[in-house]
Coordinates of C-alpha atoms in Angstrom, one line a residue:
Chain A
M9 CA -77.0 47.0 -24.4
F10 CA -77.5 50.4 -26.0
A11 CA -75.0 52.0 -23.6
L12 CA -72.5 49.4 -24.6
Y13 CA -73.2 50.0 -28.3
R14 CA -72.6 53.7 -27.7
K15 CA -69.3 53.2 -26.0
L16 CA -67.9 50.8 -28.6
I17 CA -69.1 53.0 -31.5
A18 CA -67.6 56.1 -29.9
A19 CA -64.2 54.3 -29.7
S20 CA -64.5 53.3 -33.4
I21 CA -65.3 56.8 -34.5
R22 CA -62.5 58.2 -32.3
S23 CA -59.9 55.9 -33.9
Q24 CA -61.1 56.8 -37.4
M25 CA -61.1 60.6 -36.7
Q26 CA -57.3 60.3 -36.3
Y27 CA -57.4 60.6 -40.1
K28 CA -59.7 63.6 -40.7
I29 CA -58.4 64.4 -44.2
N30 CA -59.0 60.8 -45.3
F31 CA -62.6 61.0 -44.0
V32 CA -63.3 64.3 -45.8
T33 CA -61.8 63.2 -49.1
S34 CA -63.4 59.7 -49.1
A35 CA -66.8 61.1 -48.1
A36 CA -66.6 63.8 -50.8
T37 CA -65.6 61.3 -53.5
T38 CA -68.3 58.9 -52.5
G39 CA -70.9 61.7 -52.7
M40 CA -69.5 62.9 -56.0
I41 CA -69.6 59.5 -57.6
M42 CA -73.3 59.1 -56.5
V43 CA -74.1 62.6 -57.9
L44 CA -72.8 61.5 -61.3
D45 CA -75.1 58.5 -61.0
F46 CA -78.1 60.8 -60.5
I47 CA -77.0 63.1 -63.3
I48 CA -77.4 60.2 -65.8
L49 CA -80.9 59.5 -64.5
S50 CA -81.7 63.3 -64.9
A51 CA -80.3 63.2 -68.4
I52 CA -82.8 60.4 -69.3
L53 CA -85.8 62.1 -67.8
Y54 CA -84.7 65.5 -69.1
R55 CA -84.9 64.0 -72.6
F56 CA -88.0 61.9 -72.2
H57 CA -89.9 63.8 -69.4
D58 CA -91.2 60.9 -67.5
V59 CA -91.0 57.2 -66.9
V60 CA -94.4 55.4 -66.7
G61 CA -95.9 58.7 -65.6
W62 CA -93.3 59.6 -62.8
N63 CA -91.6 62.8 -63.5
I64 CA -88.0 63.7 -62.4
Y65 CA -89.0 65.0 -58.9
E66 CA -91.2 62.0 -58.2
V67 CA -88.5 59.6 -59.3
G68 CA -86.1 61.8 -57.2
M69 CA -88.2 61.0 -54.1
L70 CA -87.7 57.3 -54.8
Y71 CA -84.0 57.8 -55.6
G72 CA -83.2 60.0 -52.6
I73 CA -84.8 57.6 -50.1
S74 CA -83.2 54.5 -51.6
S75 CA -79.8 56.2 -51.9
A76 CA -79.9 57.5 -48.3
S77 CA -81.1 54.2 -46.9
V78 CA -78.4 52.1 -48.6
S79 CA -75.8 54.6 -47.4
L80 CA -77.1 54.3 -43.9
Y81 CA -76.7 50.5 -44.0
R82 CA -73.2 50.7 -45.6
L83 CA -72.2 53.3 -43.0
F84 CA -73.3 51.4 -39.9
A85 CA -72.7 47.8 -41.0
P86 CA -69.6 47.5 -43.2
E87 CA -68.6 44.3 -41.4
I88 CA -71.9 42.7 -42.1
N89 CA -71.5 43.5 -45.8
D90 CA -68.0 42.1 -45.6
F91 CA -68.9 39.1 -43.5
E92 CA -67.5 36.5 -45.9
K93 CA -64.0 37.0 -44.5
Y94 CA -65.0 36.2 -41.0
I95 CA -66.2 32.8 -42.1
V96 CA -63.5 32.0 -44.7
Q97 CA -60.6 33.2 -42.6
G98 CA -62.0 32.0 -39.3
E99 CA -62.0 35.5 -37.8
L100 CA -65.4 34.8 -36.3
D101 CA -63.8 32.6 -33.6
Q102 CA -62.3 35.7 -31.9
L103 CA -65.8 37.3 -31.6
L104 CA -67.5 34.2 -30.3
I105 CA -65.3 33.9 -27.2
R106 CA -66.2 37.4 -26.0
P107 CA -69.0 37.9 -23.5
V108 CA -70.9 40.2 -25.8
S109 CA -73.2 39.1 -28.7
P110 CA -71.2 38.7 -31.9
L111 CA -73.7 40.8 -33.8
L112 CA -73.1 43.7 -31.5
L113 CA -69.4 43.3 -31.8
L114 CA -69.6 43.3 -35.6
L115 CA -71.7 46.4 -35.6
T116 CA -69.3 48.3 -33.5
R117 CA -66.0 47.1 -35.0
N118 CA -66.0 49.6 -37.8
L119 CA -67.9 52.4 -39.4
D120 CA -67.5 53.2 -43.0
L121 CA -67.6 57.0 -42.6
S122 CA -67.1 57.6 -46.3
R123 CA -70.8 56.6 -46.7
V124 CA -71.7 59.9 -45.1
G125 CA -71.1 61.3 -48.6
G126 CA -73.9 59.0 -50.0
L127 CA -76.2 60.0 -47.2
V128 CA -75.7 63.7 -47.9
Q129 CA -76.2 63.1 -51.6
G130 CA -79.5 61.1 -51.0
V131 CA -80.8 63.8 -48.7
S132 CA -79.8 66.6 -51.2
V133 CA -81.7 64.8 -54.0
L134 CA -84.7 64.6 -51.6
V135 CA -84.5 68.3 -50.9
I136 CA -84.3 69.2 -54.6
S137 CA -87.2 66.9 -55.4
L138 CA -89.3 68.3 -52.6
S139 CA -88.8 71.9 -53.7
G140 CA -89.5 70.9 -57.3
L141 CA -92.8 69.3 -56.2
A142 CA -93.6 72.4 -54.1
V143 CA -93.1 74.6 -57.2
E144 CA -95.4 72.3 -59.1
G145 CA -98.0 73.1 -56.5
K146 CA -98.1 69.8 -54.7
S147 CA -98.5 69.7 -51.0
I148 CA -95.3 68.3 -49.6
M149 CA -96.0 68.4 -45.8
G150 CA -96.6 64.6 -45.7
L151 CA -93.6 63.9 -47.8
V152 CA -91.3 66.0 -45.5
L153 CA -92.6 64.2 -42.4
F154 CA -92.5 60.8 -43.9
S155 CA -89.0 61.0 -45.5
P156 CA -87.0 60.3 -42.2
V157 CA -89.3 57.4 -41.5
A158 CA -88.7 56.0 -45.0
I159 CA -84.9 56.4 -44.8
L160 CA -84.7 54.8 -41.3
S161 CA -86.9 51.9 -42.4
G162 CA -85.0 51.5 -45.6
G163 CA -81.8 51.4 -43.7
V164 CA -83.2 48.6 -41.5
I165 CA -84.5 46.8 -44.5
Y166 CA -81.2 46.8 -46.3
F167 CA -79.5 45.8 -43.0
S168 CA -81.9 42.9 -42.6
I169 CA -81.2 41.8 -46.2
G170 CA -77.4 42.0 -45.5
L171 CA -77.8 40.2 -42.3
A172 CA -79.8 37.4 -43.9
T173 CA -77.2 37.1 -46.7
A174 CA -74.5 36.8 -44.1
G175 CA -76.6 34.2 -42.3
V176 CA -76.8 32.1 -45.4
A177 CA -73.1 32.4 -45.8
F178 CA -72.7 30.1 -42.8
W179 CA -73.7 27.4 -45.1
T180 CA -72.5 28.6 -48.5
H181 CA -69.2 30.0 -47.2
Q182 CA -69.4 32.7 -49.8
M183 CA -71.4 35.9 -49.9
K184 CA -69.8 38.4 -52.2
D185 CA -71.4 37.1 -55.4
M186 CA -74.7 36.8 -53.6
L187 CA -74.7 40.4 -52.5
T188 CA -75.0 41.4 -56.2
F189 CA -78.3 39.6 -56.2
T190 CA -79.6 40.6 -52.7
I191 CA -78.3 44.2 -52.2
Y192 CA -76.6 45.8 -55.2
A193 CA -79.1 45.0 -58.0
P194 CA -82.1 45.7 -55.8
A195 CA -80.6 49.0 -54.6
N196 CA -80.2 50.0 -58.2
A197 CA -83.7 48.8 -59.0
S198 CA -85.3 50.7 -56.1
N199 CA -84.2 54.1 -57.6
Y200 CA -87.1 53.7 -60.1
P201 CA -90.8 52.8 -59.8
I202 CA -91.1 49.1 -59.0
G203 CA -94.1 48.9 -61.3
L204 CA -91.7 48.9 -64.2
Y205 CA -90.3 45.5 -63.7
P206 CA -91.4 42.1 -64.8
N207 CA -93.8 40.3 -62.5
W208 CA -91.3 37.9 -60.9
L209 CA -89.0 40.7 -60.0
K210 CA -91.9 42.7 -58.6
W211 CA -92.9 39.7 -56.6
L212 CA -89.4 39.4 -55.3
F213 CA -89.2 43.0 -54.2
F214 CA -92.4 42.7 -52.3
S215 CA -91.4 39.5 -50.5
A216 CA -87.9 38.0 -50.0
I217 CA -86.1 41.3 -50.8
P218 CA -88.7 43.7 -49.5
I219 CA -87.3 47.0 -50.9
A220 CA -90.7 48.0 -52.4
Y221 CA -92.0 48.9 -48.9
M222 CA -89.2 51.4 -48.4
N223 CA -90.1 54.0 -51.1
Y224 CA -92.3 52.8 -53.9
L225 CA -95.3 51.7 -51.9
P226 CA -95.6 54.7 -49.6
M227 CA -94.9 57.1 -52.4
L228 CA -97.9 55.7 -54.4
T229 CA -100.0 57.1 -51.6
L230 CA -98.1 60.3 -50.7
L231 CA -97.6 61.4 -54.4
G232 CA -101.3 60.7 -55.1
K233 CA -100.6 57.8 -57.6
G234 CA -103.4 55.7 -56.4
G235 CA -102.1 54.0 -53.3
E236 CA -104.2 53.1 -50.3
W237 CA -104.2 55.3 -47.2
F238 CA -102.4 52.7 -45.1
Y239 CA -99.4 52.1 -47.5
P240 CA -97.1 54.5 -45.6
L241 CA -97.8 52.5 -42.4
L242 CA -96.5 49.4 -44.0
T243 CA -93.0 50.9 -44.3
P244 CA -91.9 50.6 -40.7
I245 CA -93.8 47.3 -40.3
A246 CA -92.0 45.8 -43.2
A247 CA -88.7 46.9 -41.7
A248 CA -89.6 45.3 -38.4
V249 CA -90.7 42.0 -40.0
A250 CA -87.6 41.9 -42.2
F251 CA -85.4 42.5 -39.2
Y252 CA -87.1 39.8 -37.2
F253 CA -86.6 37.1 -39.9
A254 CA -83.1 38.2 -40.6
R255 CA -82.2 38.0 -36.9
M256 CA -83.7 34.5 -36.7
L257 CA -81.8 33.3 -39.8
W258 CA -78.6 34.8 -38.4
N259 CA -79.1 33.0 -35.0
V260 CA -79.6 29.7 -36.6
G261 CA -76.5 30.3 -38.7
I262 CA -74.4 31.1 -35.7
R263 CA -75.5 27.9 -33.9
H264 CA -74.7 26.0 -37.1
Y265 CA -71.2 27.5 -37.3
H266 CA -68.2 25.3 -37.4
S267 CA -64.8 27.0 -37.4
T268 CA -62.6 26.4 -40.4
G269 CA -59.9 25.8 -37.8
S270 CA -57.4 28.2 -39.3
Chain B
M16 CA -44.7 33.7 -78.2
V17 CA -44.1 34.4 -74.6
Y18 CA -47.0 36.9 -74.2
W19 CA -49.5 34.4 -75.7
R20 CA -48.3 31.9 -73.2
I21 CA -48.9 34.3 -70.3
I22 CA -52.4 35.0 -71.7
R23 CA -53.2 31.3 -71.9
K24 CA -51.9 30.6 -68.4
S25 CA -53.9 33.4 -66.9
Y26 CA -57.0 32.2 -68.8
R27 CA -56.6 28.7 -67.3
R28 CA -56.0 29.9 -63.8
N29 CA -59.4 31.5 -63.9
L30 CA -61.2 28.3 -65.0
Q31 CA -61.5 27.0 -61.4
Y32 CA -64.2 29.6 -60.6
R33 CA -66.3 29.0 -63.6
L34 CA -69.2 27.3 -61.8
S35 CA -69.8 30.1 -59.3
H36 CA -69.4 32.7 -62.2
V37 CA -72.0 31.0 -64.3
I38 CA -74.4 31.2 -61.4
N39 CA -73.5 34.8 -60.7
N40 CA -74.4 35.7 -64.2
V41 CA -78.0 35.4 -63.3
A42 CA -77.5 38.0 -60.6
S43 CA -75.6 40.3 -63.0
S44 CA -78.3 40.0 -65.6
I45 CA -80.7 41.6 -63.2
F46 CA -78.9 44.9 -63.7
G47 CA -79.6 44.5 -67.4
L48 CA -83.2 43.6 -66.8
V49 CA -83.7 46.7 -64.6
F50 CA -82.1 49.0 -67.3
I51 CA -84.2 47.4 -70.0
A52 CA -87.4 47.8 -67.9
I53 CA -86.5 51.5 -67.3
W54 CA -86.0 52.2 -70.9
T55 CA -89.2 50.4 -71.8
G56 CA -91.0 52.6 -69.3
V57 CA -89.4 55.7 -70.6
L58 CA -90.0 55.1 -74.3
S59 CA -93.4 53.4 -74.3
G60 CA -96.1 55.5 -75.9
K61 CA -93.7 58.3 -76.9
Q62 CA -92.6 59.9 -80.1
V63 CA -89.0 58.7 -80.6
Y64 CA -86.4 60.7 -82.5
G65 CA -83.4 58.9 -84.0
P66 CA -82.8 55.2 -83.9
Y67 CA -83.7 54.5 -80.3
D68 CA -87.0 52.8 -80.3
V69 CA -87.9 50.3 -77.5
K70 CA -86.5 47.3 -79.5
T71 CA -83.1 49.0 -80.3
M72 CA -82.7 50.2 -76.8
G73 CA -83.3 46.6 -75.6
Y74 CA -80.5 45.4 -77.8
Y75 CA -78.3 48.3 -76.8
I76 CA -78.6 47.5 -73.1
A77 CA -78.2 43.8 -73.5
I78 CA -75.1 44.2 -75.6
C79 CA -73.7 46.7 -73.1
Q80 CA -74.1 44.4 -70.2
S81 CA -72.3 41.7 -72.1
V82 CA -69.5 44.0 -73.4
L83 CA -68.9 45.4 -69.9
W84 CA -67.4 42.1 -68.8
M85 CA -64.6 42.5 -71.4
T86 CA -63.9 46.2 -71.5
T87 CA -64.9 47.5 -68.1
F88 CA -64.9 44.9 -65.4
I89 CA -61.1 44.8 -65.4
S90 CA -59.1 44.1 -62.2
P91 CA -58.7 47.4 -60.2
G92 CA -55.3 48.8 -61.1
L93 CA -54.5 45.5 -62.9
N94 CA -53.4 44.6 -59.4
V95 CA -50.2 46.6 -59.8
Q96 CA -50.8 48.3 -56.5
I97 CA -50.9 44.9 -54.7
A98 CA -47.4 44.0 -56.1
V99 CA -46.2 47.5 -55.2
R100 CA -47.3 47.1 -51.6
S101 CA -45.9 43.6 -51.2
G102 CA -42.7 44.5 -53.0
A103 CA -43.2 41.7 -55.5
V104 CA -43.2 44.4 -58.2
S105 CA -39.4 44.5 -58.1
L106 CA -39.3 40.9 -59.2
D107 CA -41.8 41.5 -62.0
M108 CA -39.8 44.4 -63.3
I109 CA -36.6 42.4 -63.7
K110 CA -38.4 39.7 -65.7
P111 CA -37.1 39.5 -69.3
V112 CA -40.4 40.7 -70.6
H113 CA -41.6 44.3 -70.6
Y114 CA -43.5 45.1 -67.5
L115 CA -46.4 46.8 -69.3
W116 CA -47.0 44.0 -71.8
Y117 CA -46.6 41.4 -69.0
M118 CA -49.3 43.0 -66.9
L119 CA -51.6 43.5 -69.9
S120 CA -51.2 39.9 -71.1
Q121 CA -52.1 38.6 -67.7
E122 CA -55.2 40.7 -67.6
F123 CA -56.1 39.9 -71.1
G124 CA -56.1 36.2 -70.3
R125 CA -58.6 36.9 -67.5
L126 CA -60.8 39.0 -69.8
L127 CA -60.8 36.2 -72.5
Y128 CA -62.1 34.0 -69.7
N129 CA -64.7 36.7 -68.9
A130 CA -65.7 36.7 -72.5
C131 CA -66.4 33.0 -72.5
Y132 CA -68.0 32.6 -69.0
R133 CA -69.5 36.0 -68.4
S134 CA -70.2 38.0 -71.7
V135 CA -71.6 35.1 -73.7
P136 CA -74.0 33.7 -71.0
I137 CA -75.2 37.2 -70.1
G138 CA -75.7 38.0 -73.7
L139 CA -77.7 34.8 -74.2
L140 CA -79.8 35.4 -71.1
L141 CA -80.7 39.0 -71.9
G142 CA -81.2 38.0 -75.6
L143 CA -84.0 35.7 -74.4
V144 CA -85.7 38.8 -73.1
V145 CA -85.1 41.4 -75.8
G146 CA -84.5 39.1 -78.8
F147 CA -81.3 38.5 -80.7
F148 CA -79.8 41.0 -83.1
F149 CA -77.8 39.6 -86.0
P150 CA -76.2 42.1 -88.4
S151 CA -76.7 41.1 -92.0
D152 CA -73.4 42.5 -93.2
P153 CA -70.6 40.0 -92.4
F154 CA -68.2 42.9 -92.2
T155 CA -70.0 44.2 -89.1
Y156 CA -68.9 41.1 -87.1
F157 CA -65.3 41.8 -88.1
S158 CA -65.4 45.5 -87.1
F159 CA -67.3 44.6 -83.9
I160 CA -64.5 42.3 -82.8
L161 CA -61.9 44.9 -83.7
S162 CA -63.8 47.6 -81.9
L163 CA -64.3 45.3 -78.9
L164 CA -60.5 44.6 -78.7
L165 CA -59.7 48.3 -79.0
G166 CA -62.1 49.0 -76.2
T167 CA -60.6 46.3 -74.1
Y168 CA -57.1 47.6 -74.7
V169 CA -58.1 51.2 -73.9
G170 CA -59.8 50.0 -70.7
M171 CA -56.8 47.9 -69.6
L172 CA -54.5 50.9 -70.1
L173 CA -56.7 53.2 -68.0
F174 CA -56.8 50.6 -65.2
Y175 CA -53.0 50.0 -65.6
L176 CA -52.4 53.8 -65.2
T177 CA -54.5 53.8 -62.1
G178 CA -52.6 50.9 -60.6
I179 CA -49.1 52.3 -61.4
S180 CA -50.1 55.5 -59.7
S181 CA -49.5 53.6 -56.5
F182 CA -45.8 54.1 -57.0
W183 CA -46.4 57.7 -55.9
T184 CA -49.4 57.4 -53.7
T185 CA -50.4 54.9 -51.0
E186 CA -54.1 54.3 -52.0
I187 CA -55.5 53.8 -55.4
R188 CA -59.0 53.1 -54.1
W189 CA -60.4 56.6 -54.8
V190 CA -58.7 57.0 -58.1
H191 CA -60.1 53.7 -59.1
L192 CA -63.7 54.6 -58.0
I193 CA -63.5 58.0 -59.8
L194 CA -62.3 56.2 -63.0
L195 CA -65.2 53.7 -62.7
S196 CA -67.8 56.3 -62.2
L197 CA -66.4 58.3 -65.2
I198 CA -66.6 55.1 -67.3
F199 CA -70.2 54.4 -66.1
G200 CA -71.2 58.0 -66.4
L201 CA -69.7 58.9 -69.7
G202 CA -69.1 55.5 -71.3
G203 CA -72.7 54.9 -72.4
Q204 CA -73.5 52.0 -70.2
M205 CA -77.0 53.2 -69.1
I206 CA -77.7 55.8 -71.8
P207 CA -76.4 56.1 -75.4
I208 CA -74.1 59.1 -75.0
D209 CA -75.5 61.0 -78.0
L210 CA -78.7 61.3 -76.0
M211 CA -77.0 63.1 -73.1
P212 CA -77.9 66.8 -72.9
G213 CA -75.8 69.8 -73.6
M214 CA -72.0 69.9 -73.4
I215 CA -71.7 66.4 -71.9
G216 CA -73.4 65.0 -75.1
K217 CA -71.0 66.9 -77.3
V218 CA -67.8 66.0 -75.4
A219 CA -68.4 62.5 -74.3
P220 CA -68.1 60.8 -77.7
Y221 CA -64.4 61.9 -77.9
L222 CA -63.4 60.7 -74.4
P223 CA -61.6 57.4 -73.9
F224 CA -64.6 56.1 -71.9
S225 CA -66.9 56.0 -74.9
A226 CA -64.2 53.8 -76.6
M227 CA -64.8 51.2 -74.0
I228 CA -68.6 50.7 -74.1
Y229 CA -70.4 53.0 -76.5
Y230 CA -68.5 52.4 -79.7
P231 CA -68.2 48.6 -79.5
V232 CA -72.0 48.4 -78.9
M233 CA -72.9 50.9 -81.6
T234 CA -70.6 49.1 -84.0
L235 CA -72.4 45.8 -83.6
L236 CA -75.8 47.6 -84.0
E237 CA -74.4 49.2 -87.2
L238 CA -75.2 52.6 -85.7
A239 CA -71.6 53.8 -85.0
P240 CA -70.4 57.0 -86.7
P241 CA -67.6 56.5 -89.3
Y242 CA -65.0 58.1 -87.0
A243 CA -65.8 55.6 -84.1
M244 CA -62.8 53.5 -84.6
L245 CA -60.6 56.5 -85.2
V246 CA -61.5 57.7 -81.7
Q247 CA -60.7 54.3 -80.2
A248 CA -57.4 53.9 -82.1
G249 CA -56.4 57.4 -81.2
W250 CA -56.9 56.8 -77.5
A251 CA -55.2 53.5 -77.8
L252 CA -52.1 55.2 -79.2
V253 CA -52.1 58.1 -76.8
L254 CA -52.6 55.9 -73.7
T255 CA -49.9 53.4 -74.9
A256 CA -47.4 56.3 -75.1
V257 CA -48.4 57.6 -71.6
A258 CA -48.3 54.1 -70.1
L259 CA -44.8 53.4 -71.5
L260 CA -43.6 56.8 -70.2
V261 CA -45.1 56.3 -66.8
T262 CA -43.7 52.7 -66.6
N263 CA -40.2 54.1 -67.2
M264 CA -40.7 56.7 -64.5
A265 CA -41.9 54.0 -62.1
R266 CA -38.9 51.9 -62.9
R267 CA -36.5 54.7 -62.1
K268 CA -38.4 55.4 -58.9
L269 CA -38.0 51.8 -58.0
E270 CA -34.2 52.0 -58.5
I271 CA -34.0 55.0 -56.3
Q272 CA -35.8 53.1 -53.5
G273 CA -33.6 50.2 -54.0
G274 CA -36.6 47.8 -54.6

């Protein structure tokens, strides 16, 4: 299955690389837009020094991981994020008649290469934050080693949330409005310490929309903010569990699917 | 009047989505809740200079989230680019109404709908969290509405200019995204722009983006500087002139292509 994925994805990349200038400008714009976003956060923390005891570099760790993770998801799974059209316009029918799993087909149909810009921005914020922490005299070895794990796990978590939302769309026939609730708002929230939020939101971010495991929880331990030693281990576990449940929901949805007949 | 009829028609066309929008307001409010929580975290237990204590910041964010649905969440390019691509624009341009005012009226109808089914519910929801702010001076309500309308007008013109640029380019997607991030970055949606550091804080109050978010909110909070509405009106005039000029250029371009 992996060989097949590689073959299909290579074809997708090849077709998009016909427009190299488009790729470069779109990735650069995406990155720039996200940089502006981070500047606002820096402006706030520059003025007020910290948010509930997290300084700019510590928030930068949260921000960089979240930013890179969500970009990773948007890079590899644009068709999942845009799944509504498959159900509403009946495009899914075409995928169902092929001998390959529809999920694999969706994942190889398209790559949103402009999201590379967001990935670069997220990693840059991480590098800046890590060097800032190093100057402050913190030991950053653990953070450096853990960051790739966090980004990958975060990508899987966002992907699982997206997949679950798409799975629900089999019944609701709409998904765009729902993504505000399941992806966009949580992605925004995860740029900051989850401890800030009202209890019901906190609860949500630790359960149904499990973004807290991606950066907040492990960073409590790794930044010495009073986390337990095993918190970083929960990050990949949460990603695996989220993926398992999302996959299940998706499969139930596919079996439930009735074509619109168009 | 014909433009008023276009506005009403566009308002009514949107009504069929109202149920899903009312539900979606809850999701949109989460953005507001997150910003409010961040500011509470930032400000709590600190010496605050100026008017921005926790309570005022709560009002500020709540009103922002509500104002955004009128002045900022405007259709990308006012959908001009879609008509350009399909060729429908040539029919719109020969209508006996001026193209610019026709497009603006259509969008304004949609924004009036937004005001009723997005701004008001979101304002009420967030108000339940941070409390409600009622200015005591009746004149404030009047100047708020004026400022809000000016902000909406400036916003619509900026989006219109984005859309009409499609006469010369094929894609407006990136121009639109850059415009949006400038509005979000420099308009004051997350941070009152007078709190921004250095040059940005000095320049931002005079850019059109602050006219869309920052000044309407500050006007309602009775914190706006006296020149606020001058900046808004100034940009309204300048952008109207530019939009009229560009519309004429676009019309000529259309004639050359033969529609």
